[in-house]
mmCIF file of C-alpha atoms in Angstrom:
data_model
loop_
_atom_site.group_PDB
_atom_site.id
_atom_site.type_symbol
_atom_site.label_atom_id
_atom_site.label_comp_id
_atom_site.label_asym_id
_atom_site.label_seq_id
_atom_site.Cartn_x
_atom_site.Cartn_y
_atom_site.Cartn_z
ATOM 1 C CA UNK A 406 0.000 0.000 0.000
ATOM 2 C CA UNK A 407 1.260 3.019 -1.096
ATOM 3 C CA UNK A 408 1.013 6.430 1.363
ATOM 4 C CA UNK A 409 -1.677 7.649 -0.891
ATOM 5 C CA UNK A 410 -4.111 4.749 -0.820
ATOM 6 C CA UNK A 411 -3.291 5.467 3.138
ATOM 7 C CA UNK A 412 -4.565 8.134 2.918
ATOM 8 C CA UNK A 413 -7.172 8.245 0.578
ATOM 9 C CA UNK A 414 -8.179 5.523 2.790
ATOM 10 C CA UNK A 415 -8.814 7.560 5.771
ATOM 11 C CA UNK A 416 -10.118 10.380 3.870
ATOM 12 C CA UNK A 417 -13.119 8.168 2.990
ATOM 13 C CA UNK A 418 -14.365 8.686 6.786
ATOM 14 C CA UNK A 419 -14.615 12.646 6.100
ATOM 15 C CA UNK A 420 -16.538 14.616 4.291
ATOM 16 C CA UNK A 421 -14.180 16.399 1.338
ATOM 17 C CA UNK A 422 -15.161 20.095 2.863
ATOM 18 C CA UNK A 423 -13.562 18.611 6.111
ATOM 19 C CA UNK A 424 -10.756 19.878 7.733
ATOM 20 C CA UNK A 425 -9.524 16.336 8.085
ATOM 21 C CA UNK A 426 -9.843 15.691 4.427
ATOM 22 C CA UNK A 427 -7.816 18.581 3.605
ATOM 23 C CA UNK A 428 -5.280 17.791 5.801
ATOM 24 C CA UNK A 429 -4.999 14.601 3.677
ATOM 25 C CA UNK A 430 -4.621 16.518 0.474
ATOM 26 C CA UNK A 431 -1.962 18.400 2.344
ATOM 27 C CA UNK A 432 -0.298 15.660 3.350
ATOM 28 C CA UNK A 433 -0.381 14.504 -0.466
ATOM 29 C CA UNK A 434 1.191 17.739 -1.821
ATOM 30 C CA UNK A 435 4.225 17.302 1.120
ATOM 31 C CA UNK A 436 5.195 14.013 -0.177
ATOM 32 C CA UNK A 437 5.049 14.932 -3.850
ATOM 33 C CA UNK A 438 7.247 17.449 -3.329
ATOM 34 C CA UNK A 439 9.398 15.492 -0.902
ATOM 35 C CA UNK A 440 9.154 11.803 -1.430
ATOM 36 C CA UNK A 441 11.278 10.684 1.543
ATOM 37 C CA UNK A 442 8.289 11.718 3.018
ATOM 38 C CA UNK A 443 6.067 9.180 2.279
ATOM 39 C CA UNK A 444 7.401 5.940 4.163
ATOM 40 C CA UNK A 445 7.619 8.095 7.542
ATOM 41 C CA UNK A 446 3.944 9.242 6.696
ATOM 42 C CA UNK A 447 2.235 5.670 5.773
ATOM 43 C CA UNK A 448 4.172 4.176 8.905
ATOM 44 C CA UNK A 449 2.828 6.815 11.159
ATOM 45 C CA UNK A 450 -0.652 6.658 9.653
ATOM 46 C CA UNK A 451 -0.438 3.092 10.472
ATOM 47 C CA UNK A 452 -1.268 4.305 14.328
ATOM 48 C CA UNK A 453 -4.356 5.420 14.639
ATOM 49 C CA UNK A 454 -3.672 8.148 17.103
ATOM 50 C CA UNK A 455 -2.018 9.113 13.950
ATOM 51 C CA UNK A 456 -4.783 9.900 11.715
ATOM 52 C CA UNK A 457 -6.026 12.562 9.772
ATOM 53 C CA UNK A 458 -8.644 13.266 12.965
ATOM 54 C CA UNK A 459 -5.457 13.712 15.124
ATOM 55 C CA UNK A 460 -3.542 15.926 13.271
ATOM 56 C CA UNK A 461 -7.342 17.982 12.822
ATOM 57 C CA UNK A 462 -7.129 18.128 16.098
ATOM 58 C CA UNK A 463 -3.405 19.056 16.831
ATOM 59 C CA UNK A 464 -3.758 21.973 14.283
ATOM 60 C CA UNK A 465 -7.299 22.935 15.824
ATOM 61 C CA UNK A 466 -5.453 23.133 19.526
ATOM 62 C CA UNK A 467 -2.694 25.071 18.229
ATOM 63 C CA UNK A 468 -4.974 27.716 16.953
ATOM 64 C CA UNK A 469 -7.083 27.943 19.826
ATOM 65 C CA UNK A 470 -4.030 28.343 21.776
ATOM 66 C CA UNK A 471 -2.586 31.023 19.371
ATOM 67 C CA UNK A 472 -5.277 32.938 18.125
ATOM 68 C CA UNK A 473 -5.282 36.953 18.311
ATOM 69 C CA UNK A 474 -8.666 38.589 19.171
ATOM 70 C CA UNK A 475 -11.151 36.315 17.193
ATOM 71 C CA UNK A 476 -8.769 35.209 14.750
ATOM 72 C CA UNK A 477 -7.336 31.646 15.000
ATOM 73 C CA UNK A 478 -6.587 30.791 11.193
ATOM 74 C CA UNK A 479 -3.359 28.737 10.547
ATOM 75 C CA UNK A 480 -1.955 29.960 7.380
ATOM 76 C CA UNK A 481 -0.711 27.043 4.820
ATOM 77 C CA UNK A 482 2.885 27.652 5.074
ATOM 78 C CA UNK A 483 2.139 27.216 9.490
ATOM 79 C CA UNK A 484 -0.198 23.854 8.852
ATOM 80 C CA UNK A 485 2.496 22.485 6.858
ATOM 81 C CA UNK A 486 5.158 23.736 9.582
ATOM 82 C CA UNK A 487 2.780 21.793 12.321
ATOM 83 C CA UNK A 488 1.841 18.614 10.533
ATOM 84 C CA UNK A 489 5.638 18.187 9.343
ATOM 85 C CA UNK A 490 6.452 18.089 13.100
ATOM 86 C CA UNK A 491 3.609 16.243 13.963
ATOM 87 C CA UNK A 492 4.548 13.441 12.186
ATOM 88 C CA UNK A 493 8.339 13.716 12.361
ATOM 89 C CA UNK A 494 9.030 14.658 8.566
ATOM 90 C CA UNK A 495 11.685 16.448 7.609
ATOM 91 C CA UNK A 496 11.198 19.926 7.386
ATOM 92 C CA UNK A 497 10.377 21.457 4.199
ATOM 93 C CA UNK A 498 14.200 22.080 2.250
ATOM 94 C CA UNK A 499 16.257 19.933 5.029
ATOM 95 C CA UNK A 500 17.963 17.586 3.668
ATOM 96 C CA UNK A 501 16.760 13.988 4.459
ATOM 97 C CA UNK A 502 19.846 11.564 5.178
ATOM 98 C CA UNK A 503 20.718 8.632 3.088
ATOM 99 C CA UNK A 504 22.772 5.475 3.738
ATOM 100 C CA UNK A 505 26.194 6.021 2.631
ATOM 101 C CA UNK A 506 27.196 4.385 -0.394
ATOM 102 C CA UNK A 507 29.781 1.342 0.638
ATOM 103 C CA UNK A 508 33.157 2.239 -1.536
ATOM 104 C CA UNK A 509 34.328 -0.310 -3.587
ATOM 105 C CA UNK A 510 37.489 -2.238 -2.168
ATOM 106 C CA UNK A 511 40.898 -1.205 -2.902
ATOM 107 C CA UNK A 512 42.905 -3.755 -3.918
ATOM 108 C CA UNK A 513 46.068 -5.173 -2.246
ATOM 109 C CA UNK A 514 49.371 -5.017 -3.732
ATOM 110 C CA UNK A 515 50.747 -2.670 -6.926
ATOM 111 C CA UNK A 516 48.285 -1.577 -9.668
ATOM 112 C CA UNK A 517 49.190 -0.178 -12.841
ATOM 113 C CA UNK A 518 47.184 1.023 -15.559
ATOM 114 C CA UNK A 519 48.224 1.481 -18.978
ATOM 115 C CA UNK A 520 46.511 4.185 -20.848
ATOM 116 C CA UNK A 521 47.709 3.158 -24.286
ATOM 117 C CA UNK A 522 45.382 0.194 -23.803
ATOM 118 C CA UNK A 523 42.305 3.135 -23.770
ATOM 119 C CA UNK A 524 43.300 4.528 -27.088
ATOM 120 C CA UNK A 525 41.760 3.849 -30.355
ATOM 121 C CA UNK A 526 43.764 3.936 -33.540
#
């Protein structure tokens, strides 16, 4: 299963105006643009304290908690911000590590190399 039958998995349980569902869509656009994304997202989405309805919530919280007067919108670039922590992705840019490449073996003992042997003629 691939991190987008994940999610449009769970999106299924919300109605597409949804917060939740949007969320998924968001989620969607992250790991198009950064593909080592997606196994971190499908294992944590595998958790169902994990879900779409969690991070809703999270990023519902954090408004509440932040808002100014009777404003408590979360911009796109902030939602993105949030749900990249929430789940533990990388943030947006950062570089994601990847095993080192094993170098070949050096051989024991002299080597030579003739470069005559390269030429055509």
């Amino acid at each position: 299963m691939t991190v987008y039958e994940k999610i449009d998995g769970l999106q299924g349980e919300f109605n597409p105006d949804s917060c939740a569902y949007e969320i998924g869509e968001q989620l969607k656009d992250i790991c198009q643009r950064d593909p080592a994304c997606e196994q971190i997202l499908l294992e944590d989405l595998q958790n169902p304290d994990m879900g779409l309805a969690a991070a809703d919530k999270m990023l519902y919280d954090w408004g509440r908690n932040h808002k100014v007067g009777n404003c408590c919108g979360i911009s796109g670039r902030k939602a993105e911000e949030l749900l990249r922590e929430f789940y533990g992705l990388p943030a947006a840019g950062e570089a994601v590590s990847v095993p080192a490449v094993k170098a070949a073996p050096v051989l024991d003992g002299p080597f030579s190399l003739n470069l005559d042997d390269f030429l055509v003629g």
